[in-house]
Amino acid sequence: MDNAEFGWFHVRACMVAGVGFFTDAYDLFAISLVSPMLGYVYYRDNHNTVPDYIDLGIKISASLGTFFGQIGFGYLADKLGRKRMYGVELLIITVATFAQSLSGDSFGLSLPVSIIIWRFILGIGVGGDYPLSAVITSEFATTHRRGAMMAAVFAMQGFGYLTTGMVAIVLLLAFRPLIEQDPRNLDYVWRCLIGLGCVPALVAVYFRMTIPETPRYVLDVENNLIKAERDVATVLKTRNALQSDRDVIEDRQVPFNMVSPRNNALTGRNELTSEPLSRGGRSNAFELTSMSQDAHRLPSGISHAATLRGFFEYFSRWDTFKVLMGTSMTWFALDVAFYGIGLNNSFILSTIHFGDVDGDAYTTMWNATVGQVIIVLLGAIPGYWVTVFTIERLGRIKIQVIGFVMSCVLFCTLGFAYHPIRNYSPVLFVFLFAMTQFFQNFGPNATTFIIPGEVFPTRYRSTGHGISAGMGKLGAIVAQIGFSSMKDRGGKNQFIPQLLQIFALFMFIGLLFTYFVPETKGKTLEELCGEQDYAERQLERERPFQNNALFDEKEDDDL
């Protein structure tokens, strides 16, 4: 897998995983447009604005669910396997998204509470997508394209964010006469906007459920060489594709014979005998291949299955714990600023004259929607794709350092010179703000997703990624609570400069914790997690089955 040619399966894996992140971003960031629509429909007596505590609950519920989903699915993917869990998270997203769009007021359950509940469930599915897609892409990828593949999957978030705005524009145009007649007709718009988010998820469910288990998990955790070899051959469309890191098996000349187990082989002892194969010996071959899966597992009895005790023992050492701490804290620091602005960008929209228009619901929503599209096109999407095309040349750490440094400088500039820049040149203000979006995406927003999918051993890779992502989501929760409660101190949006300064501080904190994260460019997953005995373990696994594999190949040639 490490040195395989880049082929259709790798493209398919990126597309299947990428659709999930497209859906995640669409569903998460659509709420920034839905919330003001709810104000016009249900809170006309509150100046057409959703009360702050309800707005906060609606926005934070998905992040809270995402936190639990990331850690829960991360653990289950290591315990039960990637394939068993992949697709389940999209089913959760589909059901929760559709149910959210049908929410209504009732005597026992109000509309906001119903939306909050379904968005929490939605968040669980979204959270599950992070470790599963990252780890599956990482374990199927080739060594020298792994970063680009994972970055491409994550970059689909930008298109999901953009599509939210584009769909909202189409819906606003379609319902414009009704909205101008009665703003409460925005009820149709927000329900359609949310409900359409389940369409891409439905498309990807089948492909996710039919993707094979990653050969690394089958080999390192399930200890099943034959199944791993078969999966690799299926994926790469080649025979005998599974080799050890030292590539020594292919060059060995092994006499043609068949390996059959002695009577005591199933007791756990690794005792095998070789018998010549005759033309009539096919029954022995059938007997061998029809043995239980346990007979084909690691002969030495070594187990690498994921256990909580093993997890705590592995991360109790400083050299492994510091990596988990580094991936977690850098993600936490990044998401404080990323979500603090991403879900509360009304101040930048007002700066470029895309703010609220009193008494005109249609124009207010149109301005908010077009403003969101402009911000995404200026900063987010270019940043994502510059990362895709440069990550294998620059490396993960260099991009992360550049992103944190530039974001820190830009947030300091905007924070300490907020009013002078805004009054002097709104265009300059928008440009600088767009650059913060660019350097977050060409920087830590991508690398904090990629690195945790590479640096941990197979048996804990998904759990480690889930914990890192969960810490990031805690940062998002902290940001949303803090931003909502502090931004209007002294007047509407008057505390924004100080918040930007706080975001600069968190960018600096993220830069400091980058020191604990290793560079992963050009290294195999086994090298990164420090499993130096990987090649020897592979050889130990392969020895009992070398002759049998050659026998199967010879049989096919004879037929």
PDB file of N, CA, C and O in Angstrom, residues 468-539:
ATOM      1  N   SER A 468      -8.078  14.125  19.654  1.00  0.00           N
ATOM      2  CA  SER A 468      -7.545  15.394  19.148  1.00  0.00           C
ATOM      3  C   SER A 468      -8.660  16.258  18.582  1.00  0.00           C
ATOM      4  O   SER A 468      -8.750  17.464  18.872  1.00  0.00           O
ATOM      5  N   ALA A 469      -9.524  15.644  17.769  1.00  0.00           N
ATOM      6  CA  ALA A 469     -10.637  16.390  17.180  1.00  0.00           C
ATOM      7  C   ALA A 469     -11.617  16.849  18.257  1.00  0.00           C
ATOM      8  O   ALA A 469     -12.182  17.948  18.169  1.00  0.00           O
ATOM      9  N   GLY A 470     -11.836  16.005  19.270  1.00  0.00           N
ATOM     10  CA  GLY A 470     -12.727  16.368  20.361  1.00  0.00           C
ATOM     11  C   GLY A 470     -12.223  17.579  21.124  1.00  0.00           C
ATOM     12  O   GLY A 470     -13.005  18.455  21.515  1.00  0.00           O
ATOM     13  N   MET A 471     -10.910  17.647  21.319  1.00  0.00           N
ATOM     14  CA  MET A 471     -10.340  18.838  21.971  1.00  0.00           C
ATOM     15  C   MET A 471     -10.556  20.066  21.100  1.00  0.00           C
ATOM     16  O   MET A 471     -10.808  21.171  21.603  1.00  0.00           O
ATOM     17  N   GLY A 472     -10.450  19.887  19.787  1.00  0.00           N
ATOM     18  CA  GLY A 472     -10.747  21.005  18.897  1.00  0.00           C
ATOM     19  C   GLY A 472     -12.173  21.486  19.051  1.00  0.00           C
ATOM     20  O   GLY A 472     -12.446  22.688  19.070  1.00  0.00           O
ATOM     21  N   LYS A 473     -13.086  20.529  19.153  1.00  0.00           N
ATOM     22  CA  LYS A 473     -14.491  20.915  19.293  1.00  0.00           C
ATOM     23  C   LYS A 473     -14.760  21.568  20.635  1.00  0.00           C
ATOM     24  O   LYS A 473     -15.643  22.428  20.740  1.00  0.00           O
ATOM     25  N   LEU A 474     -14.018  21.197  21.667  1.00  0.00           N
ATOM     26  CA  LEU A 474     -14.121  21.929  22.936  1.00  0.00           C
ATOM     27  C   LEU A 474     -13.719  23.387  22.740  1.00  0.00           C
ATOM     28  O   LEU A 474     -14.324  24.293  23.317  1.00  0.00           O
ATOM     29  N   GLY A 475     -12.695  23.601  21.919  1.00  0.00           N
ATOM     30  CA  GLY A 475     -12.306  24.969  21.599  1.00  0.00           C
ATOM     31  C   GLY A 475     -13.421  25.723  20.896  1.00  0.00           C
ATOM     32  O   GLY A 475     -13.656  26.905  21.161  1.00  0.00           O
ATOM     33  N   ALA A 476     -14.126  25.021  19.991  1.00  0.00           N
ATOM     34  CA  ALA A 476     -15.256  25.642  19.291  1.00  0.00           C
ATOM     35  C   ALA A 476     -16.365  26.014  20.270  1.00  0.00           C
ATOM     36  O   ALA A 476     -16.972  27.094  20.167  1.00  0.00           O
ATOM     37  N   ILE A 477     -16.631  25.139  21.234  1.00  0.00           N
ATOM     38  CA  ILE A 477     -17.673  25.400  22.232  1.00  0.00           C
ATOM     39  C   ILE A 477     -17.281  26.600  23.093  1.00  0.00           C
ATOM     40  O   ILE A 477     -18.101  27.499  23.356  1.00  0.00           O
ATOM     41  N   VAL A 478     -16.025  26.630  23.532  1.00  0.00           N
ATOM     42  CA  VAL A 478     -15.537  27.757  24.327  1.00  0.00           C
ATOM     43  C   VAL A 478     -15.677  29.057  23.541  1.00  0.00           C
ATOM     44  O   VAL A 478     -16.122  30.086  24.065  1.00  0.00           O
ATOM     45  N   ALA A 479     -15.319  29.003  22.252  1.00  0.00           N
ATOM     46  CA  ALA A 479     -15.384  30.206  21.423  1.00  0.00           C
ATOM     47  C   ALA A 479     -16.809  30.699  21.256  1.00  0.00           C
ATOM     48  O   ALA A 479     -17.079  31.903  21.344  1.00  0.00           O
ATOM     49  N   GLN A 480     -17.734  29.790  21.008  1.00  0.00           N
ATOM     50  CA  GLN A 480     -19.117  30.202  20.780  1.00  0.00           C
ATOM     51  C   GLN A 480     -19.745  30.787  22.043  1.00  0.00           C
ATOM     52  O   GLN A 480     -20.474  31.778  21.982  1.00  0.00           O
ATOM     53  N   ILE A 481     -19.452  30.162  23.195  1.00  0.00           N
ATOM     54  CA  ILE A 481     -19.971  30.710  24.447  1.00  0.00           C
ATOM     55  C   ILE A 481     -19.345  32.077  24.730  1.00  0.00           C
ATOM     56  O   ILE A 481     -20.034  33.051  25.059  1.00  0.00           O
ATOM     57  N   GLY A 482     -18.021  32.145  24.592  1.00  0.00           N
ATOM     58  CA  GLY A 482     -17.327  33.396  24.871  1.00  0.00           C
ATOM     59  C   GLY A 482     -17.695  34.502  23.900  1.00  0.00           C
ATOM     60  O   GLY A 482     -17.933  35.643  24.302  1.00  0.00           O
ATOM     61  N   PHE A 483     -17.764  34.163  22.609  1.00  0.00           N
ATOM     62  CA  PHE A 483     -18.086  35.172  21.602  1.00  0.00           C
ATOM     63  C   PHE A 483     -19.494  35.719  21.823  1.00  0.00           C
ATOM     64  O   PHE A 483     -19.719  36.931  21.782  1.00  0.00           O
ATOM     65  N   SER A 484     -20.437  34.811  22.054  1.00  0.00           N
ATOM     66  CA  SER A 484     -21.827  35.245  22.216  1.00  0.00           C
ATOM     67  C   SER A 484     -22.022  36.112  23.451  1.00  0.00           C
ATOM     68  O   SER A 484     -22.821  37.053  23.441  1.00  0.00           O
ATOM     69  N   SER A 485     -21.306  35.803  24.514  1.00  0.00           N
ATOM     70  CA  SER A 485     -21.500  36.524  25.769  1.00  0.00           C
ATOM     71  C   SER A 485     -20.692  37.811  25.860  1.00  0.00           C
ATOM     72  O   SER A 485     -21.014  38.695  26.659  1.00  0.00           O
ATOM     73  N   MET A 486     -19.653  37.955  25.019  1.00  0.00           N
ATOM     74  CA  MET A 486     -18.745  39.086  25.174  1.00  0.00           C
ATOM     75  C   MET A 486     -18.792  40.094  24.025  1.00  0.00           C
ATOM     76  O   MET A 486     -18.431  41.254  24.219  1.00  0.00           O
ATOM     77  N   LYS A 487     -19.226  39.674  22.840  1.00  0.00           N
ATOM     78  CA  LYS A 487     -19.056  40.542  21.669  1.00  0.00           C
ATOM     79  C   LYS A 487     -19.853  41.846  21.755  1.00  0.00           C
ATOM     80  O   LYS A 487     -19.491  42.833  21.115  1.00  0.00           O
ATOM     81  N   ASP A 488     -20.940  41.869  22.534  1.00  0.00           N
ATOM     82  CA  ASP A 488     -21.775  43.068  22.600  1.00  0.00           C
ATOM     83  C   ASP A 488     -21.530  43.900  23.866  1.00  0.00           C
ATOM     84  O   ASP A 488     -22.351  44.753  24.217  1.00  0.00           O
ATOM     85  N   ARG A 489     -20.434  43.637  24.569  1.00  0.00           N
ATOM     86  CA  ARG A 489     -20.107  44.467  25.733  1.00  0.00           C
ATOM     87  C   ARG A 489     -19.819  45.900  25.291  1.00  0.00           C
ATOM     88  O   ARG A 489     -19.006  46.138  24.405  1.00  0.00           O
ATOM     89  N   GLY A 490     -20.519  46.820  25.895  1.00  0.00           N
ATOM     90  CA  GLY A 490     -20.356  48.223  25.532  1.00  0.00           C
ATOM     91  C   GLY A 490     -21.174  48.634  24.325  1.00  0.00           C
ATOM     92  O   GLY A 490     -21.061  49.770  23.865  1.00  0.00           O
ATOM     93  N   GLY A 491     -21.982  47.748  23.813  1.00  0.00           N
ATOM     94  CA  GLY A 491     -22.789  48.051  22.636  1.00  0.00           C
ATOM     95  C   GLY A 491     -22.667  46.940  21.610  1.00  0.00           C
ATOM     96  O   GLY A 491     -21.836  46.031  21.738  1.00  0.00           O
ATOM     97  N   LYS A 492     -23.502  46.992  20.590  1.00  0.00           N
ATOM     98  CA  LYS A 492     -23.530  45.936  19.583  1.00  0.00           C
ATOM     99  C   LYS A 492     -22.178  45.834  18.873  1.00  0.00           C
ATOM    100  O   LYS A 492     -21.711  46.784  18.254  1.00  0.00           O
ATOM    101  N   ASN A 493     -21.541  44.650  18.996  1.00  0.00           N
ATOM    102  CA  ASN A 493     -20.255  44.338  18.358  1.00  0.00           C
ATOM    103  C   ASN A 493     -19.109  45.245  18.818  1.00  0.00           C
ATOM    104  O   ASN A 493     -18.076  45.319  18.144  1.00  0.00           O
ATOM    105  N   GLN A 494     -19.253  45.890  19.979  1.00  0.00           N
ATOM    106  CA  GLN A 494     -18.223  46.821  20.445  1.00  0.00           C
ATOM    107  C   GLN A 494     -16.998  46.114  21.030  1.00  0.00           C
ATOM    108  O   GLN A 494     -15.929  46.712  21.139  1.00  0.00           O
ATOM    109  N   PHE A 495     -17.163  44.844  21.417  1.00  0.00           N
ATOM    110  CA  PHE A 495     -16.036  44.128  22.029  1.00  0.00           C
ATOM    111  C   PHE A 495     -15.268  43.295  20.997  1.00  0.00           C
ATOM    112  O   PHE A 495     -14.364  42.542  21.342  1.00  0.00           O
ATOM    113  N   ILE A 496     -15.612  43.452  19.718  1.00  0.00           N
ATOM    114  CA  ILE A 496     -14.965  42.674  18.666  1.00  0.00           C
ATOM    115  C   ILE A 496     -13.441  42.876  18.644  1.00  0.00           C
ATOM    116  O   ILE A 496     -12.693  41.891  18.520  1.00  0.00           O
ATOM    117  N   PRO A 497     -12.911  44.087  18.753  1.00  0.00           N
ATOM    118  CA  PRO A 497     -11.445  44.242  18.728  1.00  0.00           C
ATOM    119  C   PRO A 497     -10.745  43.423  19.805  1.00  0.00           C
ATOM    120  O   PRO A 497      -9.710  42.798  19.541  1.00  0.00           O
ATOM    121  N   GLN A 498     -11.292  43.429  21.015  1.00  0.00           N
ATOM    122  CA  GLN A 498     -10.681  42.654  22.094  1.00  0.00           C
ATOM    123  C   GLN A 498     -10.763  41.146  21.820  1.00  0.00           C
ATOM    124  O   GLN A 498      -9.836  40.388  22.142  1.00  0.00           O
ATOM    125  N   LEU A 499     -11.869  40.699  21.217  1.00  0.00           N
ATOM    126  CA  LEU A 499     -11.993  39.278  20.873  1.00  0.00           C
ATOM    127  C   LEU A 499     -10.952  38.884  19.828  1.00  0.00           C
ATOM    128  O   LEU A 499     -10.367  37.793  19.896  1.00  0.00           O
ATOM    129  N   LEU A 500     -10.696  39.748  18.869  1.00  0.00           N
ATOM    130  CA  LEU A 500      -9.673  39.464  17.867  1.00  0.00           C
ATOM    131  C   LEU A 500      -8.293  39.363  18.506  1.00  0.00           C
ATOM    132  O   LEU A 500      -7.456  38.540  18.097  1.00  0.00           O
ATOM    133  N   GLN A 501      -8.048  40.180  19.517  1.00  0.00           N
ATOM    134  CA  GLN A 501      -6.780  40.078  20.245  1.00  0.00           C
ATOM    135  C   GLN A 501      -6.677  38.754  20.996  1.00  0.00           C
ATOM    136  O   GLN A 501      -5.603  38.137  21.056  1.00  0.00           O
ATOM    137  N   ILE A 502      -7.804  38.306  21.565  1.00  0.00           N
ATOM    138  CA  ILE A 502      -7.818  37.005  22.246  1.00  0.00           C
ATOM    139  C   ILE A 502      -7.546  35.880  21.244  1.00  0.00           C
ATOM    140  O   ILE A 502      -6.806  34.932  21.533  1.00  0.00           O
ATOM    141  N   PHE A 503      -8.128  35.990  20.056  1.00  0.00           N
ATOM    142  CA  PHE A 503      -7.871  34.980  19.028  1.00  0.00           C
ATOM    143  C   PHE A 503      -6.391  34.944  18.654  1.00  0.00           C
ATOM    144  O   PHE A 503      -5.828  33.872  18.408  1.00  0.00           O
ATOM    145  N   ALA A 504      -5.752  36.105  18.611  1.00  0.00           N
ATOM    146  CA  ALA A 504      -4.311  36.158  18.319  1.00  0.00           C
ATOM    147  C   ALA A 504      -3.521  35.409  19.388  1.00  0.00           C
ATOM    148  O   ALA A 504      -2.550  34.692  19.084  1.00  0.00           O
ATOM    149  N   LEU A 505      -3.937  35.558  20.647  1.00  0.00           N
ATOM    150  CA  LEU A 505      -3.271  34.844  21.736  1.00  0.00           C
ATOM    151  C   LEU A 505      -3.381  33.337  21.553  1.00  0.00           C
ATOM    152  O   LEU A 505      -2.404  32.601  21.735  1.00  0.00           O
ATOM    153  N   PHE A 506      -4.549  32.856  21.159  1.00  0.00           N
ATOM    154  CA  PHE A 506      -4.716  31.414  20.955  1.00  0.00           C
ATOM    155  C   PHE A 506      -3.917  30.920  19.752  1.00  0.00           C
ATOM    156  O   PHE A 506      -3.456  29.776  19.731  1.00  0.00           O
ATOM    157  N   MET A 507      -3.738  31.764  18.733  1.00  0.00           N
ATOM    158  CA  MET A 507      -2.869  31.372  17.619  1.00  0.00           C
ATOM    159  C   MET A 507      -1.430  31.189  18.102  1.00  0.00           C
ATOM    160  O   MET A 507      -0.723  30.270  17.660  1.00  0.00           O
ATOM    161  N   PHE A 508      -1.006  32.032  19.018  1.00  0.00           N
ATOM    162  CA  PHE A 508       0.347  31.906  19.578  1.00  0.00           C
ATOM    163  C   PHE A 508       0.462  30.642  20.423  1.00  0.00           C
ATOM    164  O   PHE A 508       1.484  29.938  20.373  1.00  0.00           O
ATOM    165  N   ILE A 509      -0.572  30.338  21.193  1.00  0.00           N
ATOM    166  CA  ILE A 509      -0.570  29.103  21.988  1.00  0.00           C
ATOM    167  C   ILE A 509      -0.480  27.885  21.068  1.00  0.00           C
ATOM    168  O   ILE A 509       0.264  26.929  21.330  1.00  0.00           O
ATOM    169  N   GLY A 510      -1.241  27.897  19.968  1.00  0.00           N
ATOM    170  CA  GLY A 510      -1.167  26.799  19.012  1.00  0.00           C
ATOM    171  C   GLY A 510       0.222  26.652  18.423  1.00  0.00           C
ATOM    172  O   GLY A 510       0.716  25.531  18.218  1.00  0.00           O
ATOM    173  N   LEU A 511       0.884  27.777  18.164  1.00  0.00           N
ATOM    174  CA  LEU A 511       2.251  27.747  17.641  1.00  0.00           C
ATOM    175  C   LEU A 511       3.201  27.084  18.639  1.00  0.00           C
ATOM    176  O   LEU A 511       4.073  26.291  18.252  1.00  0.00           O
ATOM    177  N   LEU A 512       3.048  27.377  19.918  1.00  0.00           N
ATOM    178  CA  LEU A 512       3.916  26.785  20.940  1.00  0.00           C
ATOM    179  C   LEU A 512       3.735  25.270  21.012  1.00  0.00           C
ATOM    180  O   LEU A 512       4.716  24.518  21.094  1.00  0.00           O
ATOM    181  N   PHE A 513       2.499  24.781  20.962  1.00  0.00           N
ATOM    182  CA  PHE A 513       2.256  23.346  21.068  1.00  0.00           C
ATOM    183  C   PHE A 513       2.622  22.592  19.788  1.00  0.00           C
ATOM    184  O   PHE A 513       2.724  21.362  19.810  1.00  0.00           O
ATOM    185  N   THR A 514       2.826  23.315  18.696  1.00  0.00           N
ATOM    186  CA  THR A 514       3.297  22.662  17.474  1.00  0.00           C
ATOM    187  C   THR A 514       4.657  22.017  17.694  1.00  0.00           C
ATOM    188  O   THR A 514       5.031  21.053  17.009  1.00  0.00           O
ATOM    189  N   TYR A 515       5.404  22.516  18.657  1.00  0.00           N
ATOM    190  CA  TYR A 515       6.727  21.972  18.975  1.00  0.00           C
ATOM    191  C   TYR A 515       6.656  20.488  19.334  1.00  0.00           C
ATOM    192  O   TYR A 515       7.612  19.740  19.097  1.00  0.00           O
ATOM    193  N   PHE A 516       5.522  20.040  19.892  1.00  0.00           N
ATOM    194  CA  PHE A 516       5.402  18.640  20.328  1.00  0.00           C
ATOM    195  C   PHE A 516       4.944  17.700  19.210  1.00  0.00           C
ATOM    196  O   PHE A 516       4.845  16.491  19.426  1.00  0.00           O
ATOM    197  N   VAL A 517       4.653  18.259  18.046  1.00  0.00           N
ATOM    198  CA  VAL A 517       4.104  17.452  16.950  1.00  0.00           C
ATOM    199  C   VAL A 517       5.214  17.125  15.956  1.00  0.00           C
ATOM    200  O   VAL A 517       5.905  18.030  15.487  1.00  0.00           O
ATOM    201  N   PRO A 518       5.398  15.858  15.585  1.00  0.00           N
ATOM    202  CA  PRO A 518       6.471  15.497  14.651  1.00  0.00           C
ATOM    203  C   PRO A 518       6.077  15.760  13.201  1.00  0.00           C
ATOM    204  O   PRO A 518       4.905  15.792  12.858  1.00  0.00           O
ATOM    205  N   GLU A 519       7.074  15.950  12.358  1.00  0.00           N
ATOM    206  CA  GLU A 519       6.846  16.035  10.917  1.00  0.00           C
ATOM    207  C   GLU A 519       6.551  14.633  10.382  1.00  0.00           C
ATOM    208  O   GLU A 519       7.212  13.663  10.754  1.00  0.00           O
ATOM    209  N   THR A 520       5.561  14.521   9.523  1.00  0.00           N
ATOM    210  CA  THR A 520       5.132  13.210   9.022  1.00  0.00           C
ATOM    211  C   THR A 520       5.375  13.035   7.526  1.00  0.00           C
ATOM    212  O   THR A 520       5.127  11.962   6.992  1.00  0.00           O
ATOM    213  N   LYS A 521       5.867  14.050   6.857  1.00  0.00           N
ATOM    214  CA  LYS A 521       6.062  13.984   5.405  1.00  0.00           C
ATOM    215  C   LYS A 521       7.048  12.894   5.027  1.00  0.00           C
ATOM    216  O   LYS A 521       8.133  12.788   5.585  1.00  0.00           O
ATOM    217  N   GLY A 522       6.673  12.052   4.054  1.00  0.00           N
ATOM    218  CA  GLY A 522       7.583  11.067   3.488  1.00  0.00           C
ATOM    219  C   GLY A 522       7.864   9.863   4.357  1.00  0.00           C
ATOM    220  O   GLY A 522       8.727   9.048   4.016  1.00  0.00           O
ATOM    221  N   LYS A 523       7.152   9.700   5.475  1.00  0.00           N
ATOM    222  CA  LYS A 523       7.372   8.563   6.369  1.00  0.00           C
ATOM    223  C   LYS A 523       6.170   7.630   6.348  1.00  0.00           C
ATOM    224  O   LYS A 523       5.033   8.075   6.204  1.00  0.00           O
ATOM    225  N   THR A 524       6.425   6.330   6.503  1.00  0.00           N
ATOM    226  CA  THR A 524       5.323   5.378   6.583  1.00  0.00           C
ATOM    227  C   THR A 524       4.635   5.525   7.928  1.00  0.00           C
ATOM    228  O   THR A 524       5.204   6.066   8.890  1.00  0.00           O
ATOM    229  N   LEU A 525       3.414   5.020   8.008  1.00  0.00           N
ATOM    230  CA  LEU A 525       2.669   5.097   9.264  1.00  0.00           C
ATOM    231  C   LEU A 525       3.378   4.321  10.359  1.00  0.00           C
ATOM    232  O   LEU A 525       3.322   4.698  11.542  1.00  0.00           O
ATOM    233  N   GLU A 526       4.047   3.225  10.000  1.00  0.00           N
ATOM    234  CA  GLU A 526       4.754   2.420  10.993  1.00  0.00           C
ATOM    235  C   GLU A 526       5.977   3.155  11.529  1.00  0.00           C
ATOM    236  O   GLU A 526       6.285   3.087  12.730  1.00  0.00           O
ATOM    237  N   GLU A 527       6.678   3.864  10.676  1.00  0.00           N
ATOM    238  CA  GLU A 527       7.816   4.668  11.143  1.00  0.00           C
ATOM    239  C   GLU A 527       7.355   5.766  12.088  1.00  0.00           C
ATOM    240  O   GLU A 527       8.013   6.054  13.092  1.00  0.00           O
ATOM    241  N   LEU A 528       6.226   6.374  11.786  1.00  0.00           N
ATOM    242  CA  LEU A 528       5.747   7.504  12.577  1.00  0.00           C
ATOM    243  C   LEU A 528       5.318   7.100  13.976  1.00  0.00           C
ATOM    244  O   LEU A 528       5.482   7.868  14.926  1.00  0.00           O
ATOM    245  N   CYS A 529       4.735   5.909  14.101  1.00  0.00           N
ATOM    246  CA  CYS A 529       4.265   5.497  15.425  1.00  0.00           C
ATOM    247  C   CYS A 529       5.329   4.742  16.199  1.00  0.00           C
ATOM    248  O   CYS A 529       5.060   4.232  17.294  1.00  0.00           O
ATOM    249  N   GLY A 530       6.548   4.619  15.640  1.00  0.00           N
ATOM    250  CA  GLY A 530       7.662   4.038  16.378  1.00  0.00           C
ATOM    251  C   GLY A 530       7.651   2.539  16.490  1.00  0.00           C
ATOM    252  O   GLY A 530       8.312   1.987  17.365  1.00  0.00           O
ATOM    253  N   GLU A 531       6.917   1.855  15.623  1.00  0.00           N
ATOM    254  CA  GLU A 531       6.892   0.393  15.662  1.00  0.00           C
ATOM    255  C   GLU A 531       8.044  -0.131  14.814  1.00  0.00           C
ATOM    256  O   GLU A 531       7.885  -0.543  13.661  1.00  0.00           O
ATOM    257  N   GLN A 532       9.244  -0.123  15.398  1.00  0.00           N
ATOM    258  CA  GLN A 532      10.442  -0.482  14.661  1.00  0.00           C
ATOM    259  C   GLN A 532      10.484  -1.964  14.291  1.00  0.00           C
ATOM    260  O   GLN A 532      11.202  -2.362  13.376  1.00  0.00           O
ATOM    261  N   ASP A 533       9.722  -2.788  15.011  1.00  0.00           N
ATOM    262  CA  ASP A 533       9.731  -4.223  14.734  1.00  0.00           C
ATOM    263  C   ASP A 533       8.681  -4.613  13.714  1.00  0.00           C
ATOM    264  O   ASP A 533       8.383  -5.784  13.536  1.00  0.00           O
ATOM    265  N   TYR A 534       8.123  -3.624  13.011  1.00  0.00           N
ATOM    266  CA  TYR A 534       7.016  -3.915  12.096  1.00  0.00           C
ATOM    267  C   TYR A 534       7.434  -4.919  11.021  1.00  0.00           C
ATOM    268  O   TYR A 534       6.722  -5.873  10.739  1.00  0.00           O
ATOM    269  N   ALA A 535       8.597  -4.699  10.394  1.00  0.00           N
ATOM    270  CA  ALA A 535       9.020  -5.595   9.320  1.00  0.00           C
ATOM    271  C   ALA A 535       9.211  -7.017   9.831  1.00  0.00           C
ATOM    272  O   ALA A 535       8.824  -7.982   9.168  1.00  0.00           O
ATOM    273  N   GLU A 536       9.808  -7.147  11.027  1.00  0.00           N
ATOM    274  CA  GLU A 536      10.010  -8.491  11.572  1.00  0.00           C
ATOM    275  C   GLU A 536       8.679  -9.178  11.857  1.00  0.00           C
ATOM    276  O   GLU A 536       8.509 -10.377  11.612  1.00  0.00           O
ATOM    277  N   ARG A 537       7.723  -8.428  12.390  1.00  0.00           N
ATOM    278  CA  ARG A 537       6.412  -9.022  12.663  1.00  0.00           C
ATOM    279  C   ARG A 537       5.731  -9.448  11.370  1.00  0.00           C
ATOM    280  O   ARG A 537       5.051 -10.471  11.307  1.00  0.00           O
ATOM    281  N   GLN A 538       5.896  -8.649  10.305  1.00  0.00           N
ATOM    282  CA  GLN A 538       5.310  -9.015   9.028  1.00  0.00           C
ATOM    283  C   GLN A 538       5.909 -10.321   8.513  1.00  0.00           C
ATOM    284  O   GLN A 538       5.193 -11.187   8.020  1.00  0.00           O
ATOM    285  N   LEU A 539       7.231 -10.442   8.622  1.00  0.00           N
ATOM    286  CA  LEU A 539       7.869 -11.666   8.162  1.00  0.00           C
ATOM    287  C   LEU A 539       7.381 -12.868   8.954  1.00  0.00           C
ATOM    288  O   LEU A 539       7.143 -13.945   8.412  1.00  0.00           O
TER     289      LEU A 539
END
